[in-house]
PDB file of C-alpha atoms in Angstrom:
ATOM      1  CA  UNK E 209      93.425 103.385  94.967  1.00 54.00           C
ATOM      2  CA  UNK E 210      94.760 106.765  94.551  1.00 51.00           C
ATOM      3  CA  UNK E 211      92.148 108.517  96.289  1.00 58.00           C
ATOM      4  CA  UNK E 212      92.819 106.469  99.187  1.00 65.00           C
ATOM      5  CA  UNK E 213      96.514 106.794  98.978  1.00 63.00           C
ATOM      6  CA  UNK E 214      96.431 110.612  98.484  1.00 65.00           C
ATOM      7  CA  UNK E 215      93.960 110.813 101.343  1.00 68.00           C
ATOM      8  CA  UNK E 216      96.077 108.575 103.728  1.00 68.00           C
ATOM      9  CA  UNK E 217      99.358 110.665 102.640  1.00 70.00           C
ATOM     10  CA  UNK E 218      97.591 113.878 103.641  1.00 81.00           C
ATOM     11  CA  UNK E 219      95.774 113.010 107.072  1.00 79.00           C
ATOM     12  CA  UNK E 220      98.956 110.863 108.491  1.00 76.00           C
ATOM     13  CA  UNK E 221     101.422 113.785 107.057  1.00 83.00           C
ATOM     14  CA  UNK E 222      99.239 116.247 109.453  1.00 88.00           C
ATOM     15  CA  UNK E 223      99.110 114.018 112.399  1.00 89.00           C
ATOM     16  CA  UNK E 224     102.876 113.571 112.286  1.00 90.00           C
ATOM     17  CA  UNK E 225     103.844 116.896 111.455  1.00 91.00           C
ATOM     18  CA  UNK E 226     101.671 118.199 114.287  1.00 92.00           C
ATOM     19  CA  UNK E 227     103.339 115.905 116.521  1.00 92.00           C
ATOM     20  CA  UNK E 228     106.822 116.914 115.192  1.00 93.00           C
ATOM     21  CA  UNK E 229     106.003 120.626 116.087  1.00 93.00           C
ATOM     22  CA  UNK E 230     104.463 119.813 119.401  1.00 92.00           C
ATOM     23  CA  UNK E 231     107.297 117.934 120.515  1.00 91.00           C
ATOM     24  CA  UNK E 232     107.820 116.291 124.028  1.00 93.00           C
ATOM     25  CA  UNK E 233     105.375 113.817 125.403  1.00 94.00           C
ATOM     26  CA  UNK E 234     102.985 113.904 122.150  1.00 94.00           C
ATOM     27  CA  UNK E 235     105.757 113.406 119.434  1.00 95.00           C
ATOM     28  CA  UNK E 236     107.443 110.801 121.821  1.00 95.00           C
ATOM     29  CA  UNK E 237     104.007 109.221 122.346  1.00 95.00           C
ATOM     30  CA  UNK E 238     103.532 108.698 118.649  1.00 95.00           C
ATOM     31  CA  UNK E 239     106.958 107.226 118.070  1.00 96.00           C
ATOM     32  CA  UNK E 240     106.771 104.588 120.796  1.00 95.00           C
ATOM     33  CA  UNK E 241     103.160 103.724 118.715  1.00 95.00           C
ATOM     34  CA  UNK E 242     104.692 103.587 115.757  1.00 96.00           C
ATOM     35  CA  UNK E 243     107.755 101.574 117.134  1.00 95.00           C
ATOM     36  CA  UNK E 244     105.336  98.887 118.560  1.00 95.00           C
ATOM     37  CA  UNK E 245     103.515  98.250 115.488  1.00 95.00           C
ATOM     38  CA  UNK E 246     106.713  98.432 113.113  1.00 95.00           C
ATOM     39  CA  UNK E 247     107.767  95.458 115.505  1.00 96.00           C
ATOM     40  CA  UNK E 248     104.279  93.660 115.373  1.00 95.00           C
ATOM     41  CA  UNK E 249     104.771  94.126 111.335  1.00 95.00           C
ATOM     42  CA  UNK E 250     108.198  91.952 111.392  1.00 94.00           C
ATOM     43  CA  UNK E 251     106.443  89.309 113.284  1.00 94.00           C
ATOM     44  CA  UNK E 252     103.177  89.276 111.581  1.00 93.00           C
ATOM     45  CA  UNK E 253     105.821  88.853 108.199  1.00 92.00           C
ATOM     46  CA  UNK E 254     107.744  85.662 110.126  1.00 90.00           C
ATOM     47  CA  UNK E 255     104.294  84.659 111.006  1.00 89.00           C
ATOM     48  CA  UNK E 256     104.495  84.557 114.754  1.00 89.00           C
ATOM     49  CA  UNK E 257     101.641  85.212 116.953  1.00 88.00           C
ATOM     50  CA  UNK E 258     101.866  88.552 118.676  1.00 90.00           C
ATOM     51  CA  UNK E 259     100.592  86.726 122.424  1.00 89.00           C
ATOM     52  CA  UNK E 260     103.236  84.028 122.637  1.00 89.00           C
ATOM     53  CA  UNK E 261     106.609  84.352 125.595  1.00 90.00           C
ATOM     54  CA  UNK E 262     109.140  85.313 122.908  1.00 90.00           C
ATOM     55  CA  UNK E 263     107.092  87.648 120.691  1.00 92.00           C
ATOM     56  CA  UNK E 264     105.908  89.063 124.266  1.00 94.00           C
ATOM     57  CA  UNK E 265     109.548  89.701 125.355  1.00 93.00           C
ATOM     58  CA  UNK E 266     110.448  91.521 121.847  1.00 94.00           C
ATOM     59  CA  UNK E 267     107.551  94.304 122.311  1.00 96.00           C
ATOM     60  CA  UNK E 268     109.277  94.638 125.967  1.00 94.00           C
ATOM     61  CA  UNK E 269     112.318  95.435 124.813  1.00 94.00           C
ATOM     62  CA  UNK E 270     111.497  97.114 121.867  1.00 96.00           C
ATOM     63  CA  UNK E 271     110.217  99.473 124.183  1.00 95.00           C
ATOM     64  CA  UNK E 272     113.278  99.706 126.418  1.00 92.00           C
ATOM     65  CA  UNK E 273     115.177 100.409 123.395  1.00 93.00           C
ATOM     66  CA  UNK E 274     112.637 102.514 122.676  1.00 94.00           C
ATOM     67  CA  UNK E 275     112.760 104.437 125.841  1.00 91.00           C
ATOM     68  CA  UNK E 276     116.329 104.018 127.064  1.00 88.00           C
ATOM     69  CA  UNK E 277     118.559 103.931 124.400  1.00 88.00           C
ATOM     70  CA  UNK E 278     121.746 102.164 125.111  1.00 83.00           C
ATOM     71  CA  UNK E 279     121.615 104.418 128.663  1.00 81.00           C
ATOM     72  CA  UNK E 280     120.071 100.883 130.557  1.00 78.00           C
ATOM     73  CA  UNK E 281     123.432  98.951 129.174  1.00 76.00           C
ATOM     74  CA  UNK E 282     125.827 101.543 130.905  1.00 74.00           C
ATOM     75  CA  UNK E 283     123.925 101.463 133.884  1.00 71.00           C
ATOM     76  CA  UNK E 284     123.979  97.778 133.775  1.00 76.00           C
ATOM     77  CA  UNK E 285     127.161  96.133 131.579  1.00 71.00           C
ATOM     78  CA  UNK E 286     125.708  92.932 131.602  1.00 80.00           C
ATOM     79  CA  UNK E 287     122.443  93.301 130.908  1.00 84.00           C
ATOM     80  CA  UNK E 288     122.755  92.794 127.226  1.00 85.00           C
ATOM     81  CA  UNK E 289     124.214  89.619 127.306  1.00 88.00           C
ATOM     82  CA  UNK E 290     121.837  88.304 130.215  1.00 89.00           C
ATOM     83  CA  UNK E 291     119.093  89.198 127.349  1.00 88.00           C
ATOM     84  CA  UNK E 292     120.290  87.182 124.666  1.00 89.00           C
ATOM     85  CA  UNK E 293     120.841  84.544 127.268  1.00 91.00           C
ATOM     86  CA  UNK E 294     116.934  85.026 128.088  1.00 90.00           C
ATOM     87  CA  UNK E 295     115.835  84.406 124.273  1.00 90.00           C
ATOM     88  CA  UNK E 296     118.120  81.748 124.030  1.00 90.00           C
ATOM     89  CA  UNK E 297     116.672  79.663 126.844  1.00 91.00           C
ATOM     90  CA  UNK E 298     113.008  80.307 125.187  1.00 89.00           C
ATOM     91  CA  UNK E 299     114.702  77.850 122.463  1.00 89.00           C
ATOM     92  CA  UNK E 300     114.556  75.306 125.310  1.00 91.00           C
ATOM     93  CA  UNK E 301     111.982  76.030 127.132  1.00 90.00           C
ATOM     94  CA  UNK E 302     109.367  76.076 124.123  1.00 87.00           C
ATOM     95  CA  UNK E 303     111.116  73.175 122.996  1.00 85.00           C
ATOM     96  CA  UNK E 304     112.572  74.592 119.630  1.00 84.00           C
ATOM     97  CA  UNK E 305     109.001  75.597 118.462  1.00 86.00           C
ATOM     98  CA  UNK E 306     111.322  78.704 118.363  1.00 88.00           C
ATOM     99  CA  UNK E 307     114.180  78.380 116.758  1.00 90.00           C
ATOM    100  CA  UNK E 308     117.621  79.806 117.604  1.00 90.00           C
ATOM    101  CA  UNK E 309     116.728  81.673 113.687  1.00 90.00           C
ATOM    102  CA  UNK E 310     113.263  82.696 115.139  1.00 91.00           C
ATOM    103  CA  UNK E 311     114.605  84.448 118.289  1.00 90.00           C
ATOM    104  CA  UNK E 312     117.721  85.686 116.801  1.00 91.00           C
ATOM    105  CA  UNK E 313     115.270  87.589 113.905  1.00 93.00           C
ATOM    106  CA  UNK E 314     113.361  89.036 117.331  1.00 93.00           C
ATOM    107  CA  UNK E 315     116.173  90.266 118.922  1.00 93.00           C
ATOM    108  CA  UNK E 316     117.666  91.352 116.141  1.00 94.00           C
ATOM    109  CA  UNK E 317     114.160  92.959 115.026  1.00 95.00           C
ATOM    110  CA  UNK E 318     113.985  94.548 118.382  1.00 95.00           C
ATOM    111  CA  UNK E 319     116.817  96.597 117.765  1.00 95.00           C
ATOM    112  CA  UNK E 320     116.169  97.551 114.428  1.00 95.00           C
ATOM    113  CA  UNK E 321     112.863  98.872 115.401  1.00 96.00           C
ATOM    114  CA  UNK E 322     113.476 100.050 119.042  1.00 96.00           C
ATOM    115  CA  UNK E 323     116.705 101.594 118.729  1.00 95.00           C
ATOM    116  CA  UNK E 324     116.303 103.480 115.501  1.00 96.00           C
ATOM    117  CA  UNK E 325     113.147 104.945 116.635  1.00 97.00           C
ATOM    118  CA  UNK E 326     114.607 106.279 119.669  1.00 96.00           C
ATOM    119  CA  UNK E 327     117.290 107.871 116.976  1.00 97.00           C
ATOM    120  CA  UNK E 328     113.971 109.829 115.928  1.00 97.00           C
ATOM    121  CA  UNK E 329     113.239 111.147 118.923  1.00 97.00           C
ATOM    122  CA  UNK E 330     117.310 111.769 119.853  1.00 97.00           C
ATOM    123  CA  UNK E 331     117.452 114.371 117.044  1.00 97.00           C
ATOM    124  CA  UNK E 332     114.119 116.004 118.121  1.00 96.00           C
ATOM    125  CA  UNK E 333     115.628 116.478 121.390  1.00 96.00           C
ATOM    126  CA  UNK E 334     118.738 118.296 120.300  1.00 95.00           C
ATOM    127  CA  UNK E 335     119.238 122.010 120.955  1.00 92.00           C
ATOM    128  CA  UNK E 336     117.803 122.777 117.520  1.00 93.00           C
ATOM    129  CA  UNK E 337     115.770 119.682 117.493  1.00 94.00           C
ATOM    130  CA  UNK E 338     112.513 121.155 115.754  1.00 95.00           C
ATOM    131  CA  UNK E 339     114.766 122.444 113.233  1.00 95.00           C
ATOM    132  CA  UNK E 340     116.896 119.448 112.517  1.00 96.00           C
ATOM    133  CA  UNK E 341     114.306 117.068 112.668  1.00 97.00           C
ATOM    134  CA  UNK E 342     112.344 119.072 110.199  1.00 96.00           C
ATOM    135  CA  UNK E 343     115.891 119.167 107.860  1.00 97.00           C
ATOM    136  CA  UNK E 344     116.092 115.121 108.638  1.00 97.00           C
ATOM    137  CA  UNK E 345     112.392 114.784 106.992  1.00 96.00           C
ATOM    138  CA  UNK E 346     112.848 117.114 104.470  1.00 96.00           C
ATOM    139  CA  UNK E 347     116.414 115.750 103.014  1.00 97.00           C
ATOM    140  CA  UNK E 348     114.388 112.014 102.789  1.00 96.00           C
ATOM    141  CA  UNK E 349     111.373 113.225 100.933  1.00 94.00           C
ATOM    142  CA  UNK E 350     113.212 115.587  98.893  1.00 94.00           C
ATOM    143  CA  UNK E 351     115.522 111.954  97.607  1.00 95.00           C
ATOM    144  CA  UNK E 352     112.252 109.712  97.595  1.00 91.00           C
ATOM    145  CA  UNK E 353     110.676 112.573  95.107  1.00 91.00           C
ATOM    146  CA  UNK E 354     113.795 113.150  92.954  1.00 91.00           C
ATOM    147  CA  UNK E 355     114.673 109.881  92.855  1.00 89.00           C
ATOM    148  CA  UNK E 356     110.943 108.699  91.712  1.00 87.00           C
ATOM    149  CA  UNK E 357     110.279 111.637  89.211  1.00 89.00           C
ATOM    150  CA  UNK E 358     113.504 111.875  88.017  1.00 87.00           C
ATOM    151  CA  UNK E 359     114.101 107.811  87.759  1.00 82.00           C
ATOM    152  CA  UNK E 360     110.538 107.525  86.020  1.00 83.00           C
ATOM    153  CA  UNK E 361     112.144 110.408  83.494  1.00 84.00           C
ATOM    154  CA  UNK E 362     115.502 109.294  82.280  1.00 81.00           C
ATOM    155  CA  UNK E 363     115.088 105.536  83.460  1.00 77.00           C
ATOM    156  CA  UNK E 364     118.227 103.811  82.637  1.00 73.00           C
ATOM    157  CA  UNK E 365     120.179 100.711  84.275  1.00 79.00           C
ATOM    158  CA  UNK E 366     118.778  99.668  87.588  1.00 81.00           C
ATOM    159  CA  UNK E 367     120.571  99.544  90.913  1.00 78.00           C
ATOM    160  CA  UNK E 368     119.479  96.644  92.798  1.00 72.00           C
ATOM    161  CA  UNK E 369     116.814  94.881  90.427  1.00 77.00           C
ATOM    162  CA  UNK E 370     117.499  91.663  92.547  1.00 72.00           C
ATOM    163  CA  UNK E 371     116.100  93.502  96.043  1.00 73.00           C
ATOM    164  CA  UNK E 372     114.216  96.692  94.125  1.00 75.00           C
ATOM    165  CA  UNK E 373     113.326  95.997  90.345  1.00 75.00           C
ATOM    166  CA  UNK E 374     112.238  99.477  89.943  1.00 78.00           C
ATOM    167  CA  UNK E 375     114.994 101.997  91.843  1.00 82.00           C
ATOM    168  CA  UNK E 376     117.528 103.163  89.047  1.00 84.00           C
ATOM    169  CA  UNK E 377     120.906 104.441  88.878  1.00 88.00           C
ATOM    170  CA  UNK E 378     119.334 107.955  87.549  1.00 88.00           C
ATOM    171  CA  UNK E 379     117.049 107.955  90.626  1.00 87.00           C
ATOM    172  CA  UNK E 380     119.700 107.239  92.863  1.00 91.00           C
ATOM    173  CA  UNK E 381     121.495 110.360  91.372  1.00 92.00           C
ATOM    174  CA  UNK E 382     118.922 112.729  91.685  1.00 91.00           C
ATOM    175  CA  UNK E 383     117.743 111.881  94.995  1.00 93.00           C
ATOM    176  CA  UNK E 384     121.204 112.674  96.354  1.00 95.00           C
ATOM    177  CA  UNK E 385     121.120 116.288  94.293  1.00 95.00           C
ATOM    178  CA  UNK E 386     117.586 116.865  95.261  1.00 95.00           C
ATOM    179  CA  UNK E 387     118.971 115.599  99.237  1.00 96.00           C
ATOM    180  CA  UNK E 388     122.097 118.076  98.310  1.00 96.00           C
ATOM    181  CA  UNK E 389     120.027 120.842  97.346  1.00 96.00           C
ATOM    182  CA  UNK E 390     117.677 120.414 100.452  1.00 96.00           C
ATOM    183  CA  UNK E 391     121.040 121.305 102.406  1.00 95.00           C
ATOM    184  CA  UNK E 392     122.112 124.398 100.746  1.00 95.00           C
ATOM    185  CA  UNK E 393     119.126 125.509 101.447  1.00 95.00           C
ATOM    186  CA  UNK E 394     119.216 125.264 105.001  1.00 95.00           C
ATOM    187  CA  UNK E 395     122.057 126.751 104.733  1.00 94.00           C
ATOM    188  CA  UNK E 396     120.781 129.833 103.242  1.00 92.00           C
ATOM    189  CA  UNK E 397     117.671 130.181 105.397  1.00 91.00           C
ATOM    190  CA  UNK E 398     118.657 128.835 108.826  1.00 86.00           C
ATOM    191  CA  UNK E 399     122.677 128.555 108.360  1.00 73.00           C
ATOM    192  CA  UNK E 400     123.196 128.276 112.538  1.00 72.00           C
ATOM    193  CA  UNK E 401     127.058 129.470 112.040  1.00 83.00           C
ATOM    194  CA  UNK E 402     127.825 125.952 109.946  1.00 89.00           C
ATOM    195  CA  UNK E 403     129.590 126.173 106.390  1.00 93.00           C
ATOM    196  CA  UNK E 404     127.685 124.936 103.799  1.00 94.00           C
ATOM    197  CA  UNK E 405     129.875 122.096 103.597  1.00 94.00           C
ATOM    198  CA  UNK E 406     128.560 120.924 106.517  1.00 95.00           C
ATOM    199  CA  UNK E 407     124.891 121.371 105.731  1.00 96.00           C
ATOM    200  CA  UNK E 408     125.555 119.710 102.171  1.00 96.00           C
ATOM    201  CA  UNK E 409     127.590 116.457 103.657  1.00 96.00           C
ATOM    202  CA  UNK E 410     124.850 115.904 106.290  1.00 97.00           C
ATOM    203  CA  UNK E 411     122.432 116.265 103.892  1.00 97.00           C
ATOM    204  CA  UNK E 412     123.916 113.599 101.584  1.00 97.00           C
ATOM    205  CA  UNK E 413     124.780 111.432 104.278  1.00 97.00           C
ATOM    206  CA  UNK E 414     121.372 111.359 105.416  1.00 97.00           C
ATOM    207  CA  UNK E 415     120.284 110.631 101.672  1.00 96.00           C
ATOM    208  CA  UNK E 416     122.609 107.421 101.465  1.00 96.00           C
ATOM    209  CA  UNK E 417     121.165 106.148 104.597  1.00 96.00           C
ATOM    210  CA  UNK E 418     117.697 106.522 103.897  1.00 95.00           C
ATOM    211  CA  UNK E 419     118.177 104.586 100.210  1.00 93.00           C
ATOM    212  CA  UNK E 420     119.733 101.728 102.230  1.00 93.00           C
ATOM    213  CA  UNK E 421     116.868 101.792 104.342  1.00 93.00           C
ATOM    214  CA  UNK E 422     114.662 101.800 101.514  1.00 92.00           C
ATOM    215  CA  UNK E 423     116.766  98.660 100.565  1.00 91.00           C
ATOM    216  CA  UNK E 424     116.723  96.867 103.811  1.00 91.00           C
ATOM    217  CA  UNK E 425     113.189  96.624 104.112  1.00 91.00           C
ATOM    218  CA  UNK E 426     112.279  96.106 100.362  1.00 88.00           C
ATOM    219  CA  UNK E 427     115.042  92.578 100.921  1.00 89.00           C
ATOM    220  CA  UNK E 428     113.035  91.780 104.655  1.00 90.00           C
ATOM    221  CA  UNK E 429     109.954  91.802 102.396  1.00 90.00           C
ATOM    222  CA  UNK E 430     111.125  90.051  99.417  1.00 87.00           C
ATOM    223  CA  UNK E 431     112.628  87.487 102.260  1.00 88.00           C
ATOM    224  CA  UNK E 432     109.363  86.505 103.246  1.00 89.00           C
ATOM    225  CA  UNK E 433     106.861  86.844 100.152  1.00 87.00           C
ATOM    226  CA  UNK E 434     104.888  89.933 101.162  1.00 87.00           C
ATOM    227  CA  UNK E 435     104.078  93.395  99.285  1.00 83.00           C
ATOM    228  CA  UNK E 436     103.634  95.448 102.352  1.00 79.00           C
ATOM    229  CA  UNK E 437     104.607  95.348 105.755  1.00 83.00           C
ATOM    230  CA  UNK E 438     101.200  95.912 107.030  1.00 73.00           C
ATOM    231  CA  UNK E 439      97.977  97.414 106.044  1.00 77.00           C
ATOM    232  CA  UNK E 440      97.484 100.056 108.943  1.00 75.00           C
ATOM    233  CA  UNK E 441      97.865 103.206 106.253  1.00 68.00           C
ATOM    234  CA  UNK E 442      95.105 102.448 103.706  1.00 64.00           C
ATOM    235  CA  UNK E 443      97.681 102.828 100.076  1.00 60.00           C
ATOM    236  CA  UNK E 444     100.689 103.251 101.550  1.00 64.00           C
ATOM    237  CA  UNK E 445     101.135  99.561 103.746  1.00 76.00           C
ATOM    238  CA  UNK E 446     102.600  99.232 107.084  1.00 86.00           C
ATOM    239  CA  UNK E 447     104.424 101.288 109.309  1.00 92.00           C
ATOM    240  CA  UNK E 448     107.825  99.931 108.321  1.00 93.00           C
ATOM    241  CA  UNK E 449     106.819 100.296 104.618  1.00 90.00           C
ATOM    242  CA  UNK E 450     106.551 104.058 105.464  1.00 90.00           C
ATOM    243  CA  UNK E 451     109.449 104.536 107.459  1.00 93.00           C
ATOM    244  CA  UNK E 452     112.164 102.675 105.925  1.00 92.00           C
ATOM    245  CA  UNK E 453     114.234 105.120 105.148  1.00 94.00           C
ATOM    246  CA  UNK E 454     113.985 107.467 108.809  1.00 96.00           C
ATOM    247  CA  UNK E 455     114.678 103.848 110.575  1.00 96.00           C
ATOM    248  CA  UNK E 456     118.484 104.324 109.134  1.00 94.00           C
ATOM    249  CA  UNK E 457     118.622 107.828 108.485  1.00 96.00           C
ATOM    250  CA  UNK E 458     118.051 108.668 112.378  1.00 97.00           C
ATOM    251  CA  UNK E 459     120.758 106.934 113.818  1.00 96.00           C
ATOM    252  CA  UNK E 460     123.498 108.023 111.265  1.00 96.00           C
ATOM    253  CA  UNK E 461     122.208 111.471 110.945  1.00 97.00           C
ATOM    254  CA  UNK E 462     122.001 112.248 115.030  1.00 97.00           C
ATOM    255  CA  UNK E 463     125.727 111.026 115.330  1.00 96.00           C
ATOM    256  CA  UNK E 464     126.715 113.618 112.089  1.00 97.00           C
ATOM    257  CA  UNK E 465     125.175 116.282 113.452  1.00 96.00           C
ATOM    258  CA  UNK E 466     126.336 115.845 117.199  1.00 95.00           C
ATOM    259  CA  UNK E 467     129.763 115.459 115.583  1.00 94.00           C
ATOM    260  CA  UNK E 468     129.684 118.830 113.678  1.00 93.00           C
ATOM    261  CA  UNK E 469     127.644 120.077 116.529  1.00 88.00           C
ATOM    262  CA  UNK E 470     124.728 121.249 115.304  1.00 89.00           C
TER     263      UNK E 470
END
């Protein structure tokens, strides 16, 4: 329902935004929520059971991504490989009712959740963080509303019909110019001492990223037969459903703007 959608949209917004602004333990409190459920959402879609040894270790070290980065490698080389090791025994030990395919798509799943949502909070923490988080948000929505209005407008071929039926090449377009736009206009209000090149490049970077986000989890639905990742926001799905896009954008966009030194 829309009412339900548009309600959702408004009261979540708030919360998060709040969050954003407040930064430190209540913004990193949220994400390691968020990153918790997003992994219980890949493994309700495989159909595991959240209480089992192997789905058990992934929420562990979801949250050490989560937490530590790759810092807890450095500290200890070896440690990732000993991991893998660890799901690879469960194989064994369970007696293949996990597959080598079943705790591969954990592990795997563990880093796509765990480690991009630390990305989050990595670019909240920068010097500027409030700032640059707030130009990270506002470069996604600003593509996910160009593309949609302007896609809906024009139409035209489609991208990806095979993954997304309904993304088109027009969309695609206009969510970088709307993402470009977004940029210049950081540069004009906040500018920081950075050309506008700069600005405008992040800003389309951070456009591509989150449309191959979008992508990514539209083909881990479309994998396994579901709509939605979950149903924890009433009209707008899961958690993953909601933060496609930030999942990839973080992690590209914190190494960009460390690298021009925002």
């Amino acid at each position: 329902m829309l009412y339900e959608r548009v309600l959702t949209g408004i009261v979540g917004g708030a919360v998060f935004l709040a969050a954003v602004v407040a930064g430190g333990a209540w913004f990193a409190g949220l994400i390691v929520i968020l990153g918790l459920i997003g992994f219980a959402e890949l493994l309700r879609m495989k159909g595991h059971r959240y209480f089992e040894i192997p789905a058990l270790a992934g929420f562990v070290l979801t949250a050490a991504w989560l937490f530590c980065g790759t810092g807890w490698l450095q500290a200890w080389p070896g440690v990732l490989l000993w991991t893998v090791f660890g799901f690879l025994l469960l194989t064994v030990i369970l007696k293949n009712r996990y597959t080598f395919g079943d705790v591969s798509f954990l592990f795997v799943g563990t880093l796509y959740v765990g480690l991009s949502f630390h990305y989050v909070l990595q670019v909240r923490d920068l010097p500027d963080g409030l700032l640059l988080f707030m130009f990270l948000l506002l470069c996604i929505w600003a593509t996910d509303t160009g593309a949609y209005f302007i896609g809906r407008a024009l139409k035209g071929p489609k991208i990806w019909p095979a993954i997304s039926p309904n993304k088109t090449v027009s969309g695609t377009v206009a969510g970088l110019a709307a993402a470009a736009l977004t940029g210049a206009v950081f540069f004009a209000v906040a500018g920081g001492g950075h050309p506008l090149a700069q600005w405008v490049v992040t800003a389309l970077v951070i456009s591509v990223s989150g449309q191959l986000g979008d992508f990514v989890e539209s083909g881990i639905k479309r994998s396994f037969d579901v709509k939605d990742s979950g149903r924890i926001l009433p009209g707008h799905g899961g958690v993953l459903d909601r933060f496609d896009s930030l999942l990839f954008a973080a992690p590209i966009a914190y190494h960009v703007l460390v690298w021009f030194r925002f």
